[in-house]
Amino acid sequence: MLRMKTRRFDFLDVLQHIDRAALGQHAAVQVALALRAAIAARGEARVVFACAPSQDEFFAALTLQPLDWSKITVFHMDEYVSLLDTDPASFRSYLREHLLAQIRAPRAVHFICAEDPPEQEAARYAALLAESPIDLVCLGIGENGHLAFNDPPVADFHDPVLVKLVALDDLCRQQQVNDGCFTSLEKVPTHALTLTVPALMAGREISCVVPGPRKATAVRATLLGPISADCPASILRTHPRATLHLDASAASRLPN
């Protein structure tokens, strides 16, 4: 087994890996185990994926795991309003490139269609999510502590809907530039559709992958600060079956 440091913060298991490659490999092994367990128990699995450069190593390792994708339904958790399906910066493009192009066709893939009227598309996607429980949510943490596009100004731990239209926080938009997804802040869309915090927390299991030094402040707030929408990711500490995977740089602001 890969060397790692394990800790627990409230209900949240935190695994600190030696580097990004080890983080991605171990997270992929755990996710594959969870998906196979869901298939064994219910004949199928339903999973929600984050789509961002922070997930690169995880997706690369996951595509090598032995999984019967024909029994797995795939969702993603957010999409920019106004970006076309074919835009390289869209999360749909990311999911196709980093996962779907590398695996056998899943049972179903449900994309958030940001070209459609936002309120209509939010309702449509929420209905798909509500058809059956979500077995697994694979997400990350933003530089401002967001989960999906639930930035601190719009995050609601008791949101009454599963999907909603949000205005993106400037720190969130700058992260997209920092990640190399856009060349300037002006080119980052100002609005997106996102799964809400309750939708994400409804997953039977959660796997959270967070590498890199730019995430260290958000990781510290997530684990050591109050459980508050000021740091939306702090809610992960209340989930009974959640795991946070960090590399050394993302964990650099935690006490030894």
Coordinates of N, CA and C in Angstrom, one line a residue:
M1 N 0.9 -1.2 0.0 CA 0.0 0.0 0.0 C 0.9 1.2 0.0
L2 N 0.5 2.3 -0.7 CA 1.2 3.5 -0.8 C 1.4 4.2 0.6
R3 N 2.5 4.7 0.9 CA 2.8 5.4 2.1 C 1.9 6.7 2.2
M4 N 1.2 6.9 3.4 CA 0.4 8.0 3.5 C 0.2 8.3 5.0
K5 N -0.2 9.5 5.4 CA -0.5 9.9 6.7 C -2.0 9.9 6.8
T6 N -2.6 9.3 7.8 CA -4.1 9.3 8.0 C -4.5 10.1 9.2
R7 N -5.5 10.9 9.1 CA -6.1 11.6 10.3 C -7.6 11.6 10.1
R8 N -8.2 12.1 11.2 CA -9.7 12.2 11.1 C -10.1 13.6 11.8
F9 N -11.0 14.3 11.1 CA -11.5 15.6 11.5 C -13.0 15.4 11.6
D10 N -13.6 15.4 12.8 CA -15.0 15.0 13.0 C -15.2 13.7 12.3
F11 N -16.1 13.6 11.3 CA -16.4 12.4 10.6 C -15.5 12.1 9.4
L12 N -14.7 13.2 9.0 CA -14.0 13.1 7.8 C -12.7 12.5 7.9
D13 N -12.5 11.4 7.1 CA -11.1 10.8 7.0 C -10.3 11.6 6.1
V14 N -9.0 11.9 6.5 CA -8.1 12.7 5.7 C -6.9 11.8 5.5
L15 N -6.5 11.6 4.2 CA -5.4 10.9 3.8 C -4.4 11.8 3.1
Q16 N -3.2 11.9 3.7 CA -2.1 12.7 3.1 C -1.1 11.9 2.3
H17 N -1.0 12.1 1.0 CA -0.2 11.2 0.2 C 1.2 12.0 -0.1
I18 N 2.1 11.2 -0.6 CA 3.5 11.8 -0.8 C 3.5 12.8 -2.0
D19 N 2.7 12.6 -3.0 CA 2.6 13.5 -4.1 C 1.3 13.3 -4.9
R20 N 1.2 14.1 -6.0 CA -0.1 14.0 -6.7 C -0.4 12.7 -7.4
A21 N 0.7 12.0 -7.8 CA 0.5 10.7 -8.5 C 0.0 9.7 -7.5
A22 N 0.6 9.7 -6.3 CA 0.1 8.7 -5.3 C -1.3 9.1 -4.8
L23 N -1.6 10.3 -4.7 CA -3.0 10.8 -4.4 C -4.0 10.2 -5.4
G24 N -3.7 10.5 -6.7 CA -4.6 10.1 -7.7 C -4.8 8.6 -7.8
Q25 N -3.7 7.8 -7.6 CA -3.8 6.4 -7.6 C -4.6 5.8 -6.5
H26 N -4.4 6.3 -5.3 CA -5.1 5.8 -4.1 C -6.6 6.1 -4.2
A27 N -6.9 7.4 -4.6 CA -8.3 7.8 -4.7 C -9.0 6.9 -5.7
A28 N -8.3 6.7 -6.8 CA -8.9 5.8 -7.9 C -9.2 4.4 -7.4
V29 N -8.3 3.9 -6.6 CA -8.6 2.5 -6.1 C -9.8 2.5 -5.2
Q30 N -9.9 3.5 -4.3 CA -11.0 3.6 -3.4 C -12.3 3.8 -4.1
V31 N -12.3 4.7 -5.1 CA -13.5 5.0 -5.9 C -14.0 3.7 -6.6
A32 N -13.0 3.0 -7.2 CA -13.4 1.8 -8.0 C -14.0 0.8 -7.0
L33 N -13.4 0.6 -5.8 CA -14.0 -0.3 -4.8 C -15.4 0.1 -4.5
A34 N -15.7 1.4 -4.3 CA -17.0 1.9 -4.0 C -18.0 1.6 -5.1
L35 N -17.6 1.9 -6.3 CA -18.4 1.6 -7.5 C -18.8 0.1 -7.7
R36 N -17.7 -0.7 -7.5 CA -18.0 -2.1 -7.6 C -18.9 -2.6 -6.5
A37 N -18.8 -2.1 -5.3 CA -19.7 -2.4 -4.2 C -21.1 -2.0 -4.5
A38 N -21.3 -0.9 -5.1 CA -22.7 -0.4 -5.4 C -23.3 -1.3 -6.5
I39 N -22.5 -1.7 -7.5 CA -23.0 -2.6 -8.5 C -23.3 -3.9 -7.9
A40 N -22.5 -4.4 -7.0 CA -22.8 -5.7 -6.4 C -24.1 -5.7 -5.6
A41 N -24.3 -4.5 -4.9 CA -25.5 -4.4 -4.0 C -26.8 -4.1 -4.8
R42 N -26.7 -3.3 -5.8 CA -27.9 -2.8 -6.5 C -27.9 -3.0 -8.0
G43 N -26.9 -3.6 -8.5 CA -26.9 -3.9 -10.0 C -26.5 -2.8 -10.8
E44 N -26.2 -1.6 -10.3 CA -25.8 -0.4 -11.0 C -25.2 0.5 -10.0
A45 N -24.5 1.6 -10.5 CA -23.9 2.6 -9.7 C -24.2 4.0 -10.4
R46 N -24.4 5.0 -9.5 CA -24.6 6.3 -10.0 C -23.5 7.2 -9.4
V47 N -22.8 8.0 -10.2 CA -21.6 8.7 -9.7 C -21.6 10.1 -10.3
V48 N -21.3 11.1 -9.4 CA -21.1 12.5 -9.9 C -19.6 12.8 -9.8
F49 N -19.1 13.4 -10.9 CA -17.7 13.8 -11.0 C -17.5 15.3 -11.1
A50 N -16.4 15.7 -10.4 CA -15.9 17.1 -10.6 C -15.1 17.1 -11.9
C51 N -15.0 18.2 -12.6 CA -14.2 18.3 -13.8 C -13.3 19.5 -13.7
A52 N -12.0 19.2 -13.4 CA -11.1 20.3 -13.2 C -9.6 19.8 -13.2
P53 N -8.6 20.6 -13.5 CA -7.3 20.1 -13.6 C -6.8 19.4 -12.3
S54 N -7.4 19.8 -11.2 CA -7.0 19.1 -9.9 C -7.4 17.6 -9.9
Q55 N -8.2 17.2 -10.8 CA -8.6 15.8 -10.9 C -7.9 15.0 -11.9
D56 N -6.9 15.6 -12.6 CA -6.2 14.9 -13.7 C -5.6 13.6 -13.3
E57 N -4.8 13.6 -12.2 CA -4.2 12.3 -11.8 C -5.2 11.3 -11.4
F58 N -6.2 11.7 -10.7 CA -7.3 10.8 -10.3 C -7.9 10.1 -11.5
F59 N -8.3 10.9 -12.5 CA -9.0 10.4 -13.7 C -8.1 9.4 -14.4
A60 N -6.8 9.8 -14.6 CA -5.8 9.0 -15.3 C -5.8 7.6 -14.6
A61 N -5.7 7.6 -13.3 CA -5.7 6.3 -12.6 C -7.0 5.5 -12.7
L62 N -8.1 6.3 -12.6 CA -9.4 5.6 -12.6 C -9.7 4.9 -13.9
T63 N -9.2 5.5 -15.0 CA -9.4 4.8 -16.3 C -8.7 3.5 -16.4
L64 N -7.8 3.2 -15.6 CA -7.0 1.9 -15.6 C -7.6 0.9 -14.6
Q65 N -8.6 1.3 -13.8 CA -9.2 0.4 -12.9 C -10.2 -0.5 -13.6
P66 N -10.3 -1.8 -13.2 CA -11.2 -2.7 -13.8 C -12.7 -2.4 -13.3
L67 N -13.5 -1.8 -14.1 CA -14.8 -1.5 -13.8 C -15.8 -1.8 -14.9
D68 N -16.9 -2.2 -14.6 CA -18.0 -2.5 -15.6 C -18.7 -1.2 -15.8
W69 N -18.2 -0.3 -16.7 CA -18.8 1.0 -16.9 C -20.2 0.9 -17.5
S70 N -20.6 -0.3 -18.1 CA -21.9 -0.4 -18.7 C -23.0 -0.5 -17.6
K71 N -22.6 -0.5 -16.3 CA -23.5 -0.5 -15.2 C -23.4 0.8 -14.4
I72 N -22.7 1.8 -14.9 CA -22.4 3.0 -14.2 C -23.0 4.2 -14.9
T73 N -23.8 5.0 -14.2 CA -24.4 6.2 -14.8 C -23.6 7.4 -14.3
V74 N -23.2 8.3 -15.2 CA -22.2 9.4 -14.9 C -22.9 10.7 -14.9
F75 N -22.7 11.5 -13.9 CA -23.1 12.9 -13.8 C -21.9 13.8 -13.6
H76 N -22.0 15.1 -13.9 CA -21.0 16.0 -13.5 C -21.7 17.1 -12.7
M77 N -20.9 17.9 -12.0 CA -21.5 18.8 -10.9 C -21.7 20.2 -11.3
D78 N -21.2 20.7 -12.4 CA -21.4 22.1 -12.7 C -21.0 22.3 -14.2
E79 N -21.5 23.5 -14.7 CA -21.2 23.9 -16.0 C -21.4 25.4 -16.2
Y80 N -20.5 26.1 -16.9 CA -20.7 27.5 -17.2 C -21.9 27.8 -18.1
V81 N -22.6 28.8 -17.7 CA -23.7 29.3 -18.5 C -23.0 30.0 -19.7
S82 N -23.5 29.7 -20.9 CA -23.1 30.4 -22.1 C -22.0 29.7 -22.9
L83 N -21.3 28.8 -22.2 CA -20.3 28.0 -23.0 C -20.9 26.9 -23.8
L84 N -20.5 26.8 -25.0 CA -21.0 25.7 -25.9 C -20.4 24.4 -25.4
D85 N -21.2 23.3 -25.8 CA -20.7 22.0 -25.5 C -19.3 21.6 -26.0
T86 N -19.0 22.2 -27.1 CA -17.7 21.9 -27.8 C -16.6 22.8 -27.3
D87 N -16.8 23.8 -26.4 CA -15.8 24.7 -26.0 C -14.8 23.9 -25.1
P88 N -13.5 24.0 -25.4 CA -12.5 23.3 -24.6 C -12.5 23.6 -23.2
A89 N -13.0 24.8 -22.8 CA -13.0 25.2 -21.4 C -14.3 24.6 -20.6
S90 N -15.2 24.0 -21.4 CA -16.4 23.5 -20.7 C -16.1 22.3 -19.9
F91 N -16.8 22.0 -18.9 CA -16.6 20.8 -18.1 C -17.0 19.5 -18.8
R92 N -18.0 19.7 -19.8 CA -18.3 18.5 -20.6 C -17.1 18.1 -21.5
S93 N -16.4 19.1 -22.0 CA -15.2 18.7 -22.8 C -14.2 18.1 -21.9
Y94 N -14.0 18.6 -20.7 CA -13.0 18.0 -19.8 C -13.4 16.5 -19.5
L95 N -14.7 16.3 -19.2 CA -15.1 14.9 -18.9 C -14.9 14.0 -20.0
R96 N -15.2 14.4 -21.2 CA -15.0 13.6 -22.4 C -13.5 13.2 -22.6
E97 N -12.7 14.2 -22.5 CA -11.2 14.0 -22.7 C -10.6 13.1 -21.7
H98 N -10.9 13.4 -20.4 CA -10.1 12.8 -19.3 C -10.7 11.5 -18.8
L99 N -12.0 11.2 -19.2 CA -12.6 10.0 -18.7 C -13.3 9.2 -19.8
L100 N -14.3 9.8 -20.4 CA -15.2 9.1 -21.4 C -14.4 8.6 -22.6
A101 N -13.4 9.3 -23.1 CA -12.7 8.8 -24.2 C -11.8 7.6 -23.9
Q102 N -11.6 7.4 -22.6 CA -10.6 6.3 -22.2 C -11.3 5.0 -21.7
I103 N -12.6 5.0 -21.6 CA -13.3 3.9 -21.0 C -14.4 3.3 -22.0
R104 N -14.9 2.1 -21.6 CA -16.0 1.6 -22.3 C -17.2 2.5 -22.0
A105 N -18.1 2.6 -22.9 CA -19.3 3.5 -22.8 C -20.1 3.2 -21.5
P106 N -20.3 4.2 -20.7 CA -21.1 4.0 -19.4 C -22.5 3.6 -19.8
R107 N -23.2 3.2 -18.7 CA -24.7 2.9 -18.9 C -25.4 4.2 -19.4
A108 N -25.1 5.3 -18.8 CA -25.6 6.6 -19.3 C -24.7 7.7 -18.9
V109 N -24.6 8.8 -19.6 CA -23.9 10.0 -19.2 C -24.9 11.2 -19.3
H110 N -25.1 11.9 -18.2 CA -26.0 13.0 -18.2 C -25.2 14.3 -18.1
F111 N -25.2 15.1 -19.2 CA -24.5 16.4 -19.2 C -25.4 17.5 -18.8
I112 N -24.9 18.5 -18.1 CA -25.6 19.8 -17.9 C -25.5 20.6 -19.2
C113 N -26.6 20.9 -19.8 CA -26.6 21.6 -21.1 C -26.8 23.1 -20.8
A114 N -25.7 23.7 -20.7 CA -25.7 25.1 -20.3 C -26.2 26.1 -21.4
E115 N -26.4 25.5 -22.6 CA -26.9 26.4 -23.7 C -28.4 26.6 -23.5
D116 N -29.1 25.7 -22.8 CA -30.5 25.8 -22.6 C -30.8 26.9 -21.5
P117 N -32.1 27.4 -21.5 CA -32.5 28.3 -20.4 C -32.1 27.8 -19.0
P118 N -31.4 28.5 -18.2 CA -30.8 28.0 -17.0 C -31.8 27.4 -16.0
E119 N -33.0 28.1 -15.8 CA -33.9 27.6 -14.8 C -34.5 26.2 -15.3
Q120 N -34.8 26.2 -16.7 CA -35.3 24.9 -17.3 C -34.3 23.8 -17.1
E121 N -33.1 24.1 -17.4 CA -32.0 23.1 -17.4 C -31.8 22.6 -15.9
A122 N -31.8 23.5 -15.0 CA -31.7 23.2 -13.6 C -32.7 22.2 -13.1
A123 N -34.0 22.4 -13.5 CA -35.1 21.5 -13.2 C -34.9 20.2 -13.9
R124 N -34.5 20.2 -15.1 CA -34.3 18.9 -15.8 C -33.2 18.1 -15.2
Y125 N -32.1 18.7 -14.9 CA -31.0 17.9 -14.3 C -31.3 17.5 -12.9
A126 N -32.0 18.3 -12.1 CA -32.4 17.9 -10.8 C -33.3 16.7 -10.8
A127 N -34.2 16.6 -11.8 CA -35.1 15.4 -12.0 C -34.3 14.2 -12.2
L128 N -33.2 14.3 -13.1 CA -32.4 13.1 -13.3 C -31.7 12.7 -12.1
L129 N -31.2 13.6 -11.3 CA -30.5 13.2 -10.1 C -31.4 12.6 -9.1
A130 N -32.6 13.0 -9.1 CA -33.6 12.5 -8.1 C -34.2 11.2 -8.4
E131 N -33.9 10.7 -9.6 CA -34.5 9.4 -10.0 C -34.1 8.2 -9.1
S132 N -32.9 8.3 -8.5 CA -32.4 7.2 -7.7 C -31.3 7.8 -6.9
P133 N -31.0 7.3 -5.7 CA -29.9 7.8 -4.9 C -28.5 7.8 -5.6
I134 N -27.7 8.8 -5.3 CA -26.3 8.8 -5.9 C -25.4 8.0 -5.0
D135 N -24.7 7.1 -5.5 CA -23.8 6.2 -4.8 C -22.5 6.9 -4.3
L136 N -22.0 7.7 -5.2 CA -20.7 8.3 -5.0 C -20.6 9.7 -5.6
V137 N -20.0 10.6 -4.9 CA -19.7 11.9 -5.4 C -18.2 12.1 -5.3
C138 N -17.6 12.4 -6.4 CA -16.1 12.6 -6.5 C -15.9 14.1 -6.8
L139 N -15.4 14.8 -5.8 CA -15.3 16.3 -5.9 C -13.9 16.8 -5.5
G140 N -13.8 18.1 -5.6 CA -12.6 18.8 -5.1 C -13.0 20.0 -4.2
I141 N -12.0 20.8 -3.8 CA -12.2 21.9 -3.0 C -11.6 23.1 -3.8
G142 N -12.4 24.2 -3.9 CA -11.8 25.4 -4.6 C -10.9 26.2 -3.7
E143 N -10.2 27.1 -4.3 CA -9.3 28.0 -3.5 C -10.0 28.8 -2.5
N144 N -11.3 29.1 -2.8 CA -12.1 29.9 -1.8 C -12.9 29.0 -0.9
G145 N -12.6 27.7 -0.9 CA -13.4 26.7 -0.1 C -14.7 26.2 -0.8
H146 N -14.9 26.5 -2.0 CA -16.1 26.1 -2.6 C -16.2 24.6 -2.9
L147 N -17.4 24.1 -3.0 CA -17.7 22.7 -3.5 C -18.6 22.9 -4.7
A148 N -18.1 22.3 -5.8 CA -18.7 22.6 -7.1 C -18.6 24.1 -7.3
F149 N -19.7 24.8 -7.7 CA -19.7 26.3 -7.8 C -20.5 26.9 -6.6
N150 N -20.5 26.2 -5.5 CA -21.1 26.8 -4.3 C -20.1 27.6 -3.6
D151 N -19.9 28.8 -4.1 CA -18.9 29.8 -3.5 C -19.5 30.3 -2.2
P152 N -18.7 30.8 -1.3 CA -19.2 31.3 0.0 C -20.4 32.3 -0.1
P153 N -20.4 33.2 -1.1 CA -21.6 34.1 -1.2 C -22.9 33.4 -1.5
V154 N -22.9 32.2 -2.1 CA -24.1 31.6 -2.6 C -24.3 30.2 -1.9
A155 N -23.4 29.7 -1.2 CA -23.5 28.4 -0.6 C -24.6 28.4 0.4
D156 N -25.4 27.3 0.4 CA -26.5 27.2 1.4 C -26.6 25.7 1.8
F157 N -26.2 25.4 3.0 CA -26.2 24.0 3.5 C -27.6 23.4 3.6
H158 N -28.7 24.3 3.4 CA -30.0 23.8 3.5 C -30.8 24.2 2.2
D159 N -30.1 24.3 1.1 CA -30.7 24.7 -0.2 C -31.9 23.8 -0.5
P160 N -33.0 24.4 -0.9 CA -34.2 23.6 -1.1 C -34.2 22.9 -2.5
V161 N -33.2 23.2 -3.4 CA -33.2 22.6 -4.7 C -31.9 21.8 -4.9
L162 N -31.8 21.0 -5.9 CA -30.7 20.2 -6.2 C -29.7 20.8 -7.1
V163 N -30.2 21.7 -8.0 CA -29.4 22.3 -9.0 C -29.9 23.8 -9.1
K164 N -28.9 24.7 -9.2 CA -29.3 26.1 -9.3 C -28.4 27.0 -10.1
L165 N -28.8 28.1 -10.5 CA -28.0 29.1 -11.2 C -27.3 30.0 -10.2
V166 N -26.0 30.2 -10.4 CA -25.3 31.0 -9.4 C -24.4 32.0 -10.2
A167 N -24.1 33.1 -9.5 CA -23.1 34.1 -9.9 C -21.8 33.6 -9.3
L168 N -20.7 33.6 -10.1 CA -19.5 33.1 -9.6 C -18.7 34.2 -8.9
D169 N -18.2 33.9 -7.7 CA -17.3 34.7 -6.9 C -16.0 35.1 -7.7
D170 N -15.5 36.3 -7.5 CA -14.3 36.7 -8.3 C -13.1 35.8 -8.0
L171 N -13.0 35.3 -6.7 CA -11.9 34.4 -6.3 C -12.0 33.1 -7.1
C172 N -13.3 32.6 -7.2 CA -13.5 31.4 -8.0 C -13.2 31.6 -9.4
R173 N -13.5 32.7 -10.0 CA -13.2 33.0 -11.4 C -11.7 33.1 -11.6
Q174 N -11.0 33.7 -10.7 CA -9.6 33.8 -10.8 C -8.9 32.4 -10.7
Q175 N -9.5 31.5 -10.0 CA -8.9 30.2 -9.9 C -8.9 29.5 -11.3
Q176 N -10.0 29.8 -12.1 CA -10.0 29.2 -13.4 C -8.9 29.7 -14.3
V177 N -8.5 31.0 -14.1 CA -7.3 31.5 -14.8 C -6.0 30.8 -14.2
N178 N -5.9 30.7 -12.9 CA -4.8 30.1 -12.2 C -4.6 28.7 -12.7
D179 N -5.7 28.0 -13.0 CA -5.7 26.6 -13.5 C -5.3 26.5 -14.9
G180 N -5.3 27.6 -15.6 CA -4.9 27.6 -17.1 C -6.1 27.3 -18.0
C181 N -7.3 27.3 -17.4 CA -8.5 27.1 -18.2 C -8.9 28.3 -19.1
F182 N -8.6 29.5 -18.6 CA -8.9 30.7 -19.3 C -7.6 31.6 -19.3
T183 N -7.4 32.4 -20.3 CA -6.2 33.3 -20.4 C -6.3 34.5 -19.5
S184 N -7.6 34.9 -19.2 CA -7.7 36.2 -18.4 C -9.0 36.1 -17.6
L185 N -9.2 36.9 -16.6 CA -10.4 36.9 -15.8 C -11.6 37.3 -16.6
E186 N -11.4 38.3 -17.6 CA -12.5 38.8 -18.4 C -13.1 37.7 -19.2
K187 N -12.4 36.6 -19.5 CA -12.9 35.5 -20.4 C -13.6 34.4 -19.6
V188 N -13.5 34.5 -18.3 CA -14.2 33.5 -17.5 C -15.7 33.9 -17.3
P189 N -16.6 32.9 -17.6 CA -18.0 33.3 -17.5 C -18.4 33.7 -16.1
T190 N -19.4 34.5 -16.0 CA -19.8 35.1 -14.7 C -20.8 34.2 -14.0
H191 N -21.5 33.3 -14.7 CA -22.6 32.5 -14.1 C -22.4 31.0 -14.5
A192 N -23.0 30.2 -13.7 CA -22.9 28.7 -13.9 C -24.1 28.0 -13.3
L193 N -24.4 26.8 -13.8 CA -25.3 25.9 -13.1 C -24.5 25.0 -12.2
T194 N -24.9 24.7 -11.0 CA -24.2 23.9 -10.1 C -25.1 23.0 -9.3
L195 N -24.7 21.8 -9.0 CA -25.3 21.0 -8.0 C -25.2 21.7 -6.6
T196 N -26.2 21.8 -5.8 CA -26.1 22.5 -4.5 C -25.4 21.6 -3.5
V197 N -25.2 22.2 -2.4 CA -24.5 21.5 -1.3 C -25.3 20.3 -0.8
P198 N -26.6 20.4 -0.6 CA -27.4 19.2 -0.3 C -27.3 18.1 -1.3
A199 N -27.3 18.5 -2.6 CA -27.2 17.5 -3.7 C -25.9 16.7 -3.6
L200 N -24.8 17.4 -3.3 CA -23.5 16.8 -3.2 C -23.4 15.9 -1.9
M201 N -23.9 16.4 -0.8 CA -23.9 15.7 0.4 C -24.8 14.5 0.5
A202 N -25.7 14.4 -0.5 CA -26.6 13.3 -0.5 C -26.0 12.0 -1.0
G203 N -24.8 12.1 -1.6 CA -24.1 10.9 -2.0 C -23.9 9.9 -0.9
R204 N -24.0 8.6 -1.2 CA -23.8 7.6 -0.1 C -22.4 7.7 0.4
E205 N -21.4 7.9 -0.6 CA -20.0 8.1 -0.2 C -19.5 9.3 -1.0
I206 N -18.5 10.0 -0.4 CA -17.8 11.1 -1.0 C -16.3 10.9 -1.0
S207 N -15.7 11.1 -2.2 CA -14.3 11.1 -2.3 C -13.8 12.5 -2.8
C208 N -13.0 13.1 -2.0 CA -12.6 14.5 -2.3 C -11.1 14.5 -2.6
V209 N -10.7 15.0 -3.8 CA -9.3 15.0 -4.2 C -8.8 16.4 -4.3
V210 N -7.8 16.7 -3.5 CA -7.3 18.1 -3.4 C -5.8 18.2 -3.4
P211 N -5.2 18.4 -4.6 CA -3.7 18.6 -4.6 C -3.3 20.1 -4.8
G212 N -2.1 20.4 -4.5 CA -1.5 21.7 -4.9 C -1.4 22.7 -3.8
P213 N -0.4 23.5 -3.8 CA -0.2 24.5 -2.8 C -1.3 25.6 -2.7
R214 N -1.9 25.9 -3.9 CA -2.9 27.0 -3.9 C -4.2 26.6 -3.1
K215 N -4.3 25.3 -2.7 CA -5.4 24.8 -2.0 C -5.2 24.7 -0.5
A216 N -3.9 25.0 0.0 CA -3.6 24.8 1.4 C -4.4 25.6 2.3
T217 N -4.7 26.9 2.0 CA -5.4 27.8 2.9 C -6.9 27.2 3.0
A218 N -7.5 26.9 1.9 CA -8.8 26.3 1.9 C -8.9 25.0 2.7
V219 N -7.9 24.2 2.5 CA -7.8 22.9 3.3 C -7.8 23.2 4.8
R220 N -7.0 24.1 5.2 CA -6.9 24.5 6.6 C -8.2 24.9 7.1
A221 N -8.9 25.8 6.4 CA -10.2 26.3 6.8 C -11.2 25.2 6.8
T222 N -11.2 24.3 5.9 CA -12.1 23.2 5.8 C -12.0 22.3 7.1
L223 N -10.8 22.0 7.5 CA -10.5 21.1 8.6 C -10.5 21.7 10.0
L224 N -10.0 22.9 10.1 CA -9.7 23.5 11.4 C -10.7 24.7 11.7
G225 N -11.4 25.2 10.7 CA -12.3 26.3 11.0 C -13.7 25.8 11.4
P226 N -14.6 26.7 11.6 CA -16.0 26.4 11.9 C -16.7 25.7 10.7
I227 N -17.6 24.9 11.0 CA -18.5 24.3 9.9 C -19.5 25.4 9.5
S228 N -19.2 26.1 8.4 CA -19.9 27.3 8.0 C -19.9 27.4 6.5
A229 N -20.9 28.1 6.0 CA -20.9 28.4 4.6 C -19.9 29.4 4.2
D230 N -19.2 30.0 5.1 CA -18.0 30.9 4.8 C -16.9 30.0 4.2
C231 N -16.9 28.8 4.5 CA -16.0 27.8 3.9 C -16.9 26.6 3.5
P232 N -17.5 26.6 2.4 CA -18.5 25.5 2.1 C -18.0 24.1 2.3
A233 N -16.7 23.9 2.0 CA -16.1 22.5 2.1 C -16.1 22.0 3.5
S234 N -16.2 22.9 4.5 CA -16.2 22.4 5.9 C -17.4 21.5 6.2
I235 N -18.4 21.5 5.4 CA -19.6 20.6 5.6 C -19.2 19.2 5.4
L236 N -18.1 18.9 4.7 CA -17.6 17.5 4.5 C -17.3 16.8 5.8
R237 N -17.0 17.6 6.9 CA -16.7 17.0 8.2 C -17.9 16.4 8.8
T238 N -19.1 16.6 8.3 CA -20.4 16.1 8.8 C -20.8 14.8 8.1
H239 N -20.2 14.4 7.0 CA -20.6 13.3 6.2 C -20.1 12.0 6.8
P240 N -20.9 11.0 7.0 CA -20.4 9.8 7.7 C -19.5 8.9 6.8
R241 N -19.5 9.1 5.5 CA -18.6 8.2 4.7 C -17.9 9.1 3.6
A242 N -17.1 10.0 4.1 CA -16.4 10.9 3.2 C -14.9 10.8 3.5
T243 N -14.1 10.9 2.4 CA -12.6 10.8 2.5 C -12.0 12.0 1.7
L244 N -11.1 12.7 2.3 CA -10.4 13.8 1.7 C -9.0 13.3 1.4
H245 N -8.6 13.3 0.1 CA -7.2 13.0 -0.3 C -6.4 14.2 -0.6
L246 N -5.3 14.4 0.1 CA -4.4 15.5 -0.1 C -3.0 15.1 -0.5
D247 N -2.3 16.0 -1.2 CA -0.9 15.8 -1.4 C -0.2 16.6 -0.3
A248 N 1.1 16.5 -0.2 CA 1.9 17.2 0.8 C 1.7 18.7 0.7
S249 N 1.7 19.3 -0.5 CA 1.5 20.7 -0.6 C 0.2 21.2 -0.2
A250 N -0.9 20.5 -0.5 CA -2.2 20.9 -0.1 C -2.4 20.8 1.4
A251 N -1.6 19.9 2.1 CA -1.7 19.8 3.5 C -0.6 20.6 4.3
S252 N 0.1 21.5 3.6 CA 1.2 22.2 4.2 C 0.8 23.2 5.3
R253 N -0.4 23.6 5.4 CA -0.8 24.5 6.4 C -1.5 23.8 7.6
L254 N -1.5 22.5 7.6 CA -2.1 21.8 8.7 C -1.0 21.5 9.8
P255 N -1.4 21.4 11.0 CA -0.4 21.0 12.0 C 0.1 19.6 11.8
N256 N 1.3 19.4 12.2 CA 1.9 18.0 12.1 C 1.2 17.0 13.0

